[in-house]
PDB file of C-alpha atoms in Angstrom:
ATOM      1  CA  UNK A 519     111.693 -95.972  73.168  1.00  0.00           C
ATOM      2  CA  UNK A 520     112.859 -92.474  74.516  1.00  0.00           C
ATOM      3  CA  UNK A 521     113.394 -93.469  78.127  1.00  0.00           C
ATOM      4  CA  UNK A 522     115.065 -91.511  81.204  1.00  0.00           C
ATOM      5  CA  UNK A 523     115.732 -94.054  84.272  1.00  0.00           C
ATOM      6  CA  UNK A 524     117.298 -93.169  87.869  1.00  0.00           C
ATOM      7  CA  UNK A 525     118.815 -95.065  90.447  1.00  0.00           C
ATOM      8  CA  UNK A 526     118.895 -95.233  93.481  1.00  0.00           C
ATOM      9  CA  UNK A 527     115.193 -95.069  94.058  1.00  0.00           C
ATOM     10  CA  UNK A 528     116.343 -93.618  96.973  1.00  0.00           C
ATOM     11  CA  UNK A 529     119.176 -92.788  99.798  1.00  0.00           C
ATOM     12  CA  UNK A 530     119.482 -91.780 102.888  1.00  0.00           C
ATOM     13  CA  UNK A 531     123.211 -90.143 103.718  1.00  0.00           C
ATOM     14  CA  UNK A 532     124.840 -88.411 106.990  1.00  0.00           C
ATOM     15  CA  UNK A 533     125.085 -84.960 106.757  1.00  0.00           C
ATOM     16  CA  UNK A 534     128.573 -83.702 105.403  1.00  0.00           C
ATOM     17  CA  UNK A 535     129.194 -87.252 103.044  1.00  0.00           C
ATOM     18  CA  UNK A 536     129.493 -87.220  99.479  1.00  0.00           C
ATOM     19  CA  UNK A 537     126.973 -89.078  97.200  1.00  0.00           C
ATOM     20  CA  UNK A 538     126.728 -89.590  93.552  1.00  0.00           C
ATOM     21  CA  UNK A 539     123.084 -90.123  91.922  1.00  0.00           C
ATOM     22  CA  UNK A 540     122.818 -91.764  88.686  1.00  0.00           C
ATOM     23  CA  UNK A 541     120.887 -91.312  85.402  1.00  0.00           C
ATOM     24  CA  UNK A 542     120.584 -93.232  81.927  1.00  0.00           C
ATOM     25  CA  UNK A 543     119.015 -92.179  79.362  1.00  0.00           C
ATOM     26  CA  UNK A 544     117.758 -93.423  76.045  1.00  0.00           C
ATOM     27  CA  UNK A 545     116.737 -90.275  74.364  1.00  0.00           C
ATOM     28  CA  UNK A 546     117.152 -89.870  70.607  1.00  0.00           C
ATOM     29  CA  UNK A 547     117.820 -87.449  68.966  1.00  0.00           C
ATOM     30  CA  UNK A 548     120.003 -86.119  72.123  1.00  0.00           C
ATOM     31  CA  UNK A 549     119.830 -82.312  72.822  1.00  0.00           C
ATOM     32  CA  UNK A 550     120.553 -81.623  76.520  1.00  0.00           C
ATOM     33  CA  UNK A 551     120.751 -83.488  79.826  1.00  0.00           C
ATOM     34  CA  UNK A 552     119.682 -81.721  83.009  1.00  0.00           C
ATOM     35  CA  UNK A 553     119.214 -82.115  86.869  1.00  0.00           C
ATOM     36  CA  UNK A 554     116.531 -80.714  88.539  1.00  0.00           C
ATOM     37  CA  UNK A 555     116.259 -80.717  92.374  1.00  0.00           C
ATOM     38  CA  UNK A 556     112.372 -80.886  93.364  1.00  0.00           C
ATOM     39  CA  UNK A 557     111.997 -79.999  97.272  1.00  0.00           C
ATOM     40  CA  UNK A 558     108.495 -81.313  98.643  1.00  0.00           C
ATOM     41  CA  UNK A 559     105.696 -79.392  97.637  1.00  0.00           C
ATOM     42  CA  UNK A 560     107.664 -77.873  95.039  1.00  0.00           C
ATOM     43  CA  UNK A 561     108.274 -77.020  91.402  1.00  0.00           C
ATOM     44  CA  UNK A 562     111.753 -78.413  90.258  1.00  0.00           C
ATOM     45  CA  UNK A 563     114.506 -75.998  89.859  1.00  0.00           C
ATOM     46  CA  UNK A 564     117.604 -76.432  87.658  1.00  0.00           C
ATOM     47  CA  UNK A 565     121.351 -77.395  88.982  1.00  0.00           C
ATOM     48  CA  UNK A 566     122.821 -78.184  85.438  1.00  0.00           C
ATOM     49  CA  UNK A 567     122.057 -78.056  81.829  1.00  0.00           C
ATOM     50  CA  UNK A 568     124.870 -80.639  79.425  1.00  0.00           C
ATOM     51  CA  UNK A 569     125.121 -80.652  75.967  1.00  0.00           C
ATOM     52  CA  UNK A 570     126.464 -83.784  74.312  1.00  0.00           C
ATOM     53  CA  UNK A 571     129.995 -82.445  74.140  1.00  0.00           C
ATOM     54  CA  UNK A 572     130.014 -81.366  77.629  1.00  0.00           C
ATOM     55  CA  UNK A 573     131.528 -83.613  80.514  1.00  0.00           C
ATOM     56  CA  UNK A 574     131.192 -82.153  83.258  1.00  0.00           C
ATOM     57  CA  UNK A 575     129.565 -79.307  84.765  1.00  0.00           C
ATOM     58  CA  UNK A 576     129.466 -77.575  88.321  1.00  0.00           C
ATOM     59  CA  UNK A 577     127.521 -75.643  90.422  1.00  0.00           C
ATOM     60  CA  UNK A 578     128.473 -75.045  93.447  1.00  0.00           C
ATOM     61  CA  UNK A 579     128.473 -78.515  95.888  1.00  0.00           C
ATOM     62  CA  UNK A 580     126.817 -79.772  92.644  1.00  0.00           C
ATOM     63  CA  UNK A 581     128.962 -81.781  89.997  1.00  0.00           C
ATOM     64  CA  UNK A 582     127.203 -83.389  86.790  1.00  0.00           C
ATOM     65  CA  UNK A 583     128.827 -85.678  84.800  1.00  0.00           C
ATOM     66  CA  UNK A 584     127.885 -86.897  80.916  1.00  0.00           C
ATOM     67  CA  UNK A 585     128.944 -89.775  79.086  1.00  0.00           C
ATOM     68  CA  UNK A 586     127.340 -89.298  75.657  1.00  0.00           C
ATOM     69  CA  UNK A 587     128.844 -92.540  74.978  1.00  0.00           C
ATOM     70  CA  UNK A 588     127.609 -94.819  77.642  1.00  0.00           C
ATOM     71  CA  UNK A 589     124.212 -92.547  77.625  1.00  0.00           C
ATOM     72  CA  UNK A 590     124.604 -92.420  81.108  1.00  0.00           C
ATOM     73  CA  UNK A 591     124.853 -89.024  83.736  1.00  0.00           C
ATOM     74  CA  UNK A 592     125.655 -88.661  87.202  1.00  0.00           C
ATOM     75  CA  UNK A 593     124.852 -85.791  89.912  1.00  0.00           C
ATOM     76  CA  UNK A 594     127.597 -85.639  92.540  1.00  0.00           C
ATOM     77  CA  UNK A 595     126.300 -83.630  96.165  1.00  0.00           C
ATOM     78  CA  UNK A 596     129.924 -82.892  98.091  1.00  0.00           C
ATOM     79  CA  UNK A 597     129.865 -82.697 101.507  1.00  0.00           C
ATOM     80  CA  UNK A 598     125.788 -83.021 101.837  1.00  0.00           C
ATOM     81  CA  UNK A 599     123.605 -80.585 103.732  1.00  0.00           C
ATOM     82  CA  UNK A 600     120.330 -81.424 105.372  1.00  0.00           C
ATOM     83  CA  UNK A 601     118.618 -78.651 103.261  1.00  0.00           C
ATOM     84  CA  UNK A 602     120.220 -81.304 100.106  1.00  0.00           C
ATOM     85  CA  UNK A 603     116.817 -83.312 101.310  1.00  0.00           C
ATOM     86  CA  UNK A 604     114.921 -83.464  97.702  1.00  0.00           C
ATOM     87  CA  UNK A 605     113.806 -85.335  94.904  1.00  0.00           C
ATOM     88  CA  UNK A 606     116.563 -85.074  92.215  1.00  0.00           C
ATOM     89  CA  UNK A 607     115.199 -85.339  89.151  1.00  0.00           C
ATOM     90  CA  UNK A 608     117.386 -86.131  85.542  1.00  0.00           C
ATOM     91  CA  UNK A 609     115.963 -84.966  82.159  1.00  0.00           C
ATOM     92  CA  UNK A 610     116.109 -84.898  78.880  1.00  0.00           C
ATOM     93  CA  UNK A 611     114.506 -83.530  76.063  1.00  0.00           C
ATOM     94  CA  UNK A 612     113.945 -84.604  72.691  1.00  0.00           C
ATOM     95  CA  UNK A 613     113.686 -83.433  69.317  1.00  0.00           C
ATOM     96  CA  UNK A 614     113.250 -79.774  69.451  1.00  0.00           C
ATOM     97  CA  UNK A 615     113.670 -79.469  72.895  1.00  0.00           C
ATOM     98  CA  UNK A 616     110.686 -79.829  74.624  1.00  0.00           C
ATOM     99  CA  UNK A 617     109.199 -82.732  74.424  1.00  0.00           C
ATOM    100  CA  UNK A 618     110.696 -83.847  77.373  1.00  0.00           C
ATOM    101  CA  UNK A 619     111.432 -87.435  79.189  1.00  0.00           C
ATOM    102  CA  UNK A 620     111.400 -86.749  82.660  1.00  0.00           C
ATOM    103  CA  UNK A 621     112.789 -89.405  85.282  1.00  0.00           C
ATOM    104  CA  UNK A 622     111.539 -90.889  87.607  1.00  0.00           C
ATOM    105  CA  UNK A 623     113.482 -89.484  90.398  1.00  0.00           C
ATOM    106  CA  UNK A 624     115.970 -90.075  93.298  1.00  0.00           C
ATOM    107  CA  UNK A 625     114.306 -89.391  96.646  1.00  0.00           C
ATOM    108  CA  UNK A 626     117.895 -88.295  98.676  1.00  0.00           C
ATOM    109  CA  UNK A 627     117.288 -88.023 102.374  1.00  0.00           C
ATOM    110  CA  UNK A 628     120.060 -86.059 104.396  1.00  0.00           C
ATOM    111  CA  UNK A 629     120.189 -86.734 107.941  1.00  0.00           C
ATOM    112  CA  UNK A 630     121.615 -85.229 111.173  1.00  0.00           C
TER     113      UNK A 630
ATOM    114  CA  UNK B 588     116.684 -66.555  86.463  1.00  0.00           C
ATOM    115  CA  UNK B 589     113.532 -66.714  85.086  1.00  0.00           C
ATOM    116  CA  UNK B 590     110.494 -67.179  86.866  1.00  0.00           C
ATOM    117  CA  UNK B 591     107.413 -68.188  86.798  1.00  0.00           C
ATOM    118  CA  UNK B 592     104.211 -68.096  89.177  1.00  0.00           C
ATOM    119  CA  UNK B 593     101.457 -70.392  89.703  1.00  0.00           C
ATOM    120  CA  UNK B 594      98.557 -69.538  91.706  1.00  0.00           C
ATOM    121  CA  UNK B 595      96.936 -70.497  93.362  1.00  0.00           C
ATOM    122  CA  UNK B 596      99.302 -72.633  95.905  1.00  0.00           C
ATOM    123  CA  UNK B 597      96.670 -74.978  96.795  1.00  0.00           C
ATOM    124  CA  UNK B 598      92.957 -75.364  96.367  1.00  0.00           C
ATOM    125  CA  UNK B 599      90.126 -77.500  98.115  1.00  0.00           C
ATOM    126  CA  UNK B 600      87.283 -78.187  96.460  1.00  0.00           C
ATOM    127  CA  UNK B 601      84.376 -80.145  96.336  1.00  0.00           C
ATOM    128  CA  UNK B 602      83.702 -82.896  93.586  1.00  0.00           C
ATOM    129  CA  UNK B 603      81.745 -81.464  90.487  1.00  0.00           C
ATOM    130  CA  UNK B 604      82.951 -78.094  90.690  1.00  0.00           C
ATOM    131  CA  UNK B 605      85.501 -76.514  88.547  1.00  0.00           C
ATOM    132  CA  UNK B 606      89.035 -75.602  89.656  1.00  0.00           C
ATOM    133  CA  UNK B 607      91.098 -73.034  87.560  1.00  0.00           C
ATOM    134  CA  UNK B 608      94.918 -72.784  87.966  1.00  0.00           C
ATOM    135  CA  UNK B 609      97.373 -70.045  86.556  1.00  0.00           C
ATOM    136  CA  UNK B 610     100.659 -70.087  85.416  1.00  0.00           C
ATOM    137  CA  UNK B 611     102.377 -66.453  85.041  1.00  0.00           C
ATOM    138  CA  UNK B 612     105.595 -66.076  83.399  1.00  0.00           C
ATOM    139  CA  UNK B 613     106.745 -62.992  85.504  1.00  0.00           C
ATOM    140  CA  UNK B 614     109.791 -61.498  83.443  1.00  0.00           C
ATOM    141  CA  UNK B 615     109.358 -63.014  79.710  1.00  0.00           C
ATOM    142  CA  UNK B 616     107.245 -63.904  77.260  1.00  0.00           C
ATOM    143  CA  UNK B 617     105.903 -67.455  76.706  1.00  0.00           C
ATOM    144  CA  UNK B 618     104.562 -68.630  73.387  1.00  0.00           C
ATOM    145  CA  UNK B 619     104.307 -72.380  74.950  1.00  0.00           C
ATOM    146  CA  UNK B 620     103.829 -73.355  78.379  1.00  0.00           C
ATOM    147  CA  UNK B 621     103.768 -77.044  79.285  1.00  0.00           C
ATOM    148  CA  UNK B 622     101.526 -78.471  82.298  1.00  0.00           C
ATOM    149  CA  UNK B 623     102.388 -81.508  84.096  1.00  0.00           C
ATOM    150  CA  UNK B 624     100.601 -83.202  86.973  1.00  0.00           C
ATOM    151  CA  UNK B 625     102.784 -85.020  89.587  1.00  0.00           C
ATOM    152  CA  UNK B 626     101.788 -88.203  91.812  1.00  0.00           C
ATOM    153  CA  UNK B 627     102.927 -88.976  95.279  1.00  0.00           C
ATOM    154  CA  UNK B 628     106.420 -90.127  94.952  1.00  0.00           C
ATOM    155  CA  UNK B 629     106.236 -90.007  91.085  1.00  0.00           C
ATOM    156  CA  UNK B 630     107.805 -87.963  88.575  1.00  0.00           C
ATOM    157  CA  UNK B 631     106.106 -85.365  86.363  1.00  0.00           C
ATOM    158  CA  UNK B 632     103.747 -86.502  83.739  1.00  0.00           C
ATOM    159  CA  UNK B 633     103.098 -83.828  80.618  1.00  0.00           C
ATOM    160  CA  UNK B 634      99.170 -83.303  80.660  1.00  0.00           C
ATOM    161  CA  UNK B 635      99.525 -80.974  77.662  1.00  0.00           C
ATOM    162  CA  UNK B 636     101.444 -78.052  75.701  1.00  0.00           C
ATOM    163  CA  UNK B 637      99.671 -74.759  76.143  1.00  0.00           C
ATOM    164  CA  UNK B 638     100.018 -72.392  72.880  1.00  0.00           C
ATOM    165  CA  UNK B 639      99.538 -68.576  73.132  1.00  0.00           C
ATOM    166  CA  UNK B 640      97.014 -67.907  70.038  1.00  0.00           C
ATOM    167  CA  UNK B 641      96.064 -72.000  69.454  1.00  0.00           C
ATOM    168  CA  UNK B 642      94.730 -74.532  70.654  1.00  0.00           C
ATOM    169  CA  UNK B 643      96.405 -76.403  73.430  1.00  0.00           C
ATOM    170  CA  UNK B 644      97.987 -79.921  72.517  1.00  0.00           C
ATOM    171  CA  UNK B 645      97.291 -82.886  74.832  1.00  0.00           C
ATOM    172  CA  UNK B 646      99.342 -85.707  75.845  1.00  0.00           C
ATOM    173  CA  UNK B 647      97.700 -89.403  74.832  1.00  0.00           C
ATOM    174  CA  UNK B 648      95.043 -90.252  77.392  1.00  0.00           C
ATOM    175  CA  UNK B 649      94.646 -86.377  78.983  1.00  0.00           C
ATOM    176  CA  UNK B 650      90.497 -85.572  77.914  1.00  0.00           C
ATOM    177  CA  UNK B 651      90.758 -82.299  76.459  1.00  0.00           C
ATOM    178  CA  UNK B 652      86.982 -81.293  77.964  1.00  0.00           C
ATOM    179  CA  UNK B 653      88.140 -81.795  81.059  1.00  0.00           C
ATOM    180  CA  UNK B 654      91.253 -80.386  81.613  1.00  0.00           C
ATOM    181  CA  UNK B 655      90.587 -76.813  79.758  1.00  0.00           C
ATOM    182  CA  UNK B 656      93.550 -74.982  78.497  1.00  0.00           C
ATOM    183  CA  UNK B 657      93.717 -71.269  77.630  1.00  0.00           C
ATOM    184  CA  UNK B 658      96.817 -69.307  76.756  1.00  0.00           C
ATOM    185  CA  UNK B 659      95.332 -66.104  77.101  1.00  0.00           C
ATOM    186  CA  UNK B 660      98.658 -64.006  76.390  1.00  0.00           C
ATOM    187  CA  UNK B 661     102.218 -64.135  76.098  1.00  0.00           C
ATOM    188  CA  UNK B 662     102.658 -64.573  80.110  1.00  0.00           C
ATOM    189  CA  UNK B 663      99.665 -66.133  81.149  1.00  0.00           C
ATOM    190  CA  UNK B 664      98.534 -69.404  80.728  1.00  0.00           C
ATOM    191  CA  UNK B 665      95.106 -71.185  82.574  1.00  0.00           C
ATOM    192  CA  UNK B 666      94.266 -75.077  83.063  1.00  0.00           C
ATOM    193  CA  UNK B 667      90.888 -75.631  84.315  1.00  0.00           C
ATOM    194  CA  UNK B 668      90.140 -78.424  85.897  1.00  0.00           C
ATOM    195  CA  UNK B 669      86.245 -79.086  85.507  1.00  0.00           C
ATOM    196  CA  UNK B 670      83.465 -81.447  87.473  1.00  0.00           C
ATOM    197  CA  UNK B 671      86.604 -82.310  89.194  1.00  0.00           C
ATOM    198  CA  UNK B 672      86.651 -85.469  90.473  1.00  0.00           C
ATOM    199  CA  UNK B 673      88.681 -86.958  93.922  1.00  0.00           C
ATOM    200  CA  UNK B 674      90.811 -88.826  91.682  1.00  0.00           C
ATOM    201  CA  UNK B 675      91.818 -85.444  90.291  1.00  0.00           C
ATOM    202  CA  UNK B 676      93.579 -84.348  93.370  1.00  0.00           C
ATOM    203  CA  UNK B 677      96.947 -83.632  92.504  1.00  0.00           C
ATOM    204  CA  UNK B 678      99.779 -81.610  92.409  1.00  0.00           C
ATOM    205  CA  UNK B 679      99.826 -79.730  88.915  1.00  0.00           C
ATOM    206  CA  UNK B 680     102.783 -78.007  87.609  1.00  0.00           C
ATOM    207  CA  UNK B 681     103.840 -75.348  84.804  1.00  0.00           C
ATOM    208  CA  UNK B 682     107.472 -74.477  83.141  1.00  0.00           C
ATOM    209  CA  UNK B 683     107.766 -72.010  80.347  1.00  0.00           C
ATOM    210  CA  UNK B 684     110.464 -71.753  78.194  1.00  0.00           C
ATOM    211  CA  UNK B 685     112.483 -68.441  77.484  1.00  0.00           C
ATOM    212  CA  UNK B 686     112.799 -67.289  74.323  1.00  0.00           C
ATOM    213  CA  UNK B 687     115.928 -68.489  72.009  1.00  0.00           C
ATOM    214  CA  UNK B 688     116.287 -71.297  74.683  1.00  0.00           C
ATOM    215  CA  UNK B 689     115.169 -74.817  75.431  1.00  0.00           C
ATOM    216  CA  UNK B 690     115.419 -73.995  78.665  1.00  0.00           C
ATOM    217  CA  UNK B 691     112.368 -74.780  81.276  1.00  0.00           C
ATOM    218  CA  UNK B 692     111.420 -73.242  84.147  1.00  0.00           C
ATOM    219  CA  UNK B 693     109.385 -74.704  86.197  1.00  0.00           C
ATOM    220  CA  UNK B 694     106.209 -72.910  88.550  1.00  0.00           C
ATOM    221  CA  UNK B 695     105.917 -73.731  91.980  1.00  0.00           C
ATOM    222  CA  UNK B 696     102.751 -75.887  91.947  1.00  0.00           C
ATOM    223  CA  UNK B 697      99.587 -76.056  93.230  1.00  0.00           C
ATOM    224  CA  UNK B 698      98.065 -78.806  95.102  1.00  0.00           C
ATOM    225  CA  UNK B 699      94.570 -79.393  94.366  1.00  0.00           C
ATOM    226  CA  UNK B 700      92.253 -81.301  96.776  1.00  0.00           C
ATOM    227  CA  UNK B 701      88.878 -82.376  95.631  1.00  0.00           C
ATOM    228  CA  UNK B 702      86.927 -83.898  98.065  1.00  0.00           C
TER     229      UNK B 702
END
């Protein structure tokens, strides 16, 4: 069963700390593994798109990791910012790319 | 990047009347939009794949009569929500994928109230 699952549920972190979201999936055939950040009220918008042969992948305070191995992904948020406040959101499509298994989210709370 | 508009933003409406919802890709072409609805604290759900010159294709359990589905052209793309119902209320989303790509892009949303 093509399955995307996300933990923490959710986390609440100081402003300016590091945290580290995770994401395992059991998607087959594999394509692509993405992060979405989803503010309140919002559509999602991308942070990273991985291929199976990519490890790692950056943008900006954003660092993804993938483990095609393990099937398992993390999001990495460096020195967190109140505006980091979001639903994070790991995906990943199936055969032909769009059919996708969506997560079910990590609710990250950044506070003062 | 890409984008693509919904409108409108939010509706309120009263139960039994019909609700339509567009999804505009603004700077490229869509043969297939996808639109999800999204509970309270929940992650998307796929309601159904839109198709520009087909029908649409819906998800197990989404009633195709209610939840109308026109691809009109290559950037637009309409769900209609009709008798609409409070347990409708919801926040419905759109993505489009560009061209050559798998990748999605997602609308803003609109949150529909039906009282």
């Amino acid at each position: 069963k093509n399955q995307v699952e996300q933990s923490p549920q959710s986390l609440i972190i100081l402003e300016g700390k590091n945290c580290t979201l995770q994401c395992n999936y059991t998607v087959s055939p594999f394509s692509n593994l993405r992060w979405y950040k989803q503010d309140t009220g919002r559509g999602p918008v991308s942070l990273t798109i991985m291929t199976f042969s990519e490890n790692t992948k950056s943008n900006g305070r954003y660092t993804a990791t993938l483990d095609a191995d393990t099937k398992q992904s993390s999001l990495h948020i460096t020195a967190s910012q109140l505006s980091d406040s979001a639903s994070y959101i790991c995906v990943a499509p199936n055969t032909g790319g769009f059919k996708t298994i969506f997560g079910a989210g990590t609710r990250l709370f950044v506070k003062a | 990047g890409a984008v693509v508009s919904q409108h409108p933003s939010r509706v309120i409406c009263k139960s039994g009347t019909s609700v339509k919802i567009e999804c505009r890709s603004l700077d490229f072409q869509a043969t297939t939009m996808f639109w999800y609805r999204q509970f309270p604290k929940k992650s998307l759900m796929l309601m159904a794949t839109s198709n520009e010159g087909s029908k649409a294709t819906y998800e197990q359990g989404v009633e195709k009569d209610k939840f109308l589905i026109n691809h009109a052209s290559l950037t637009l793309s309409t769900l209609t929500v009709t008798s609409a119902h409070p347990e409708d209320s919801s926040f419905y989303i759109c993505s489009a994928p560009t061209t050559g790509t798998d990748t999605q892009y997602f609308g803003p949303g609109t949150r529909l109230t039906v009282l």
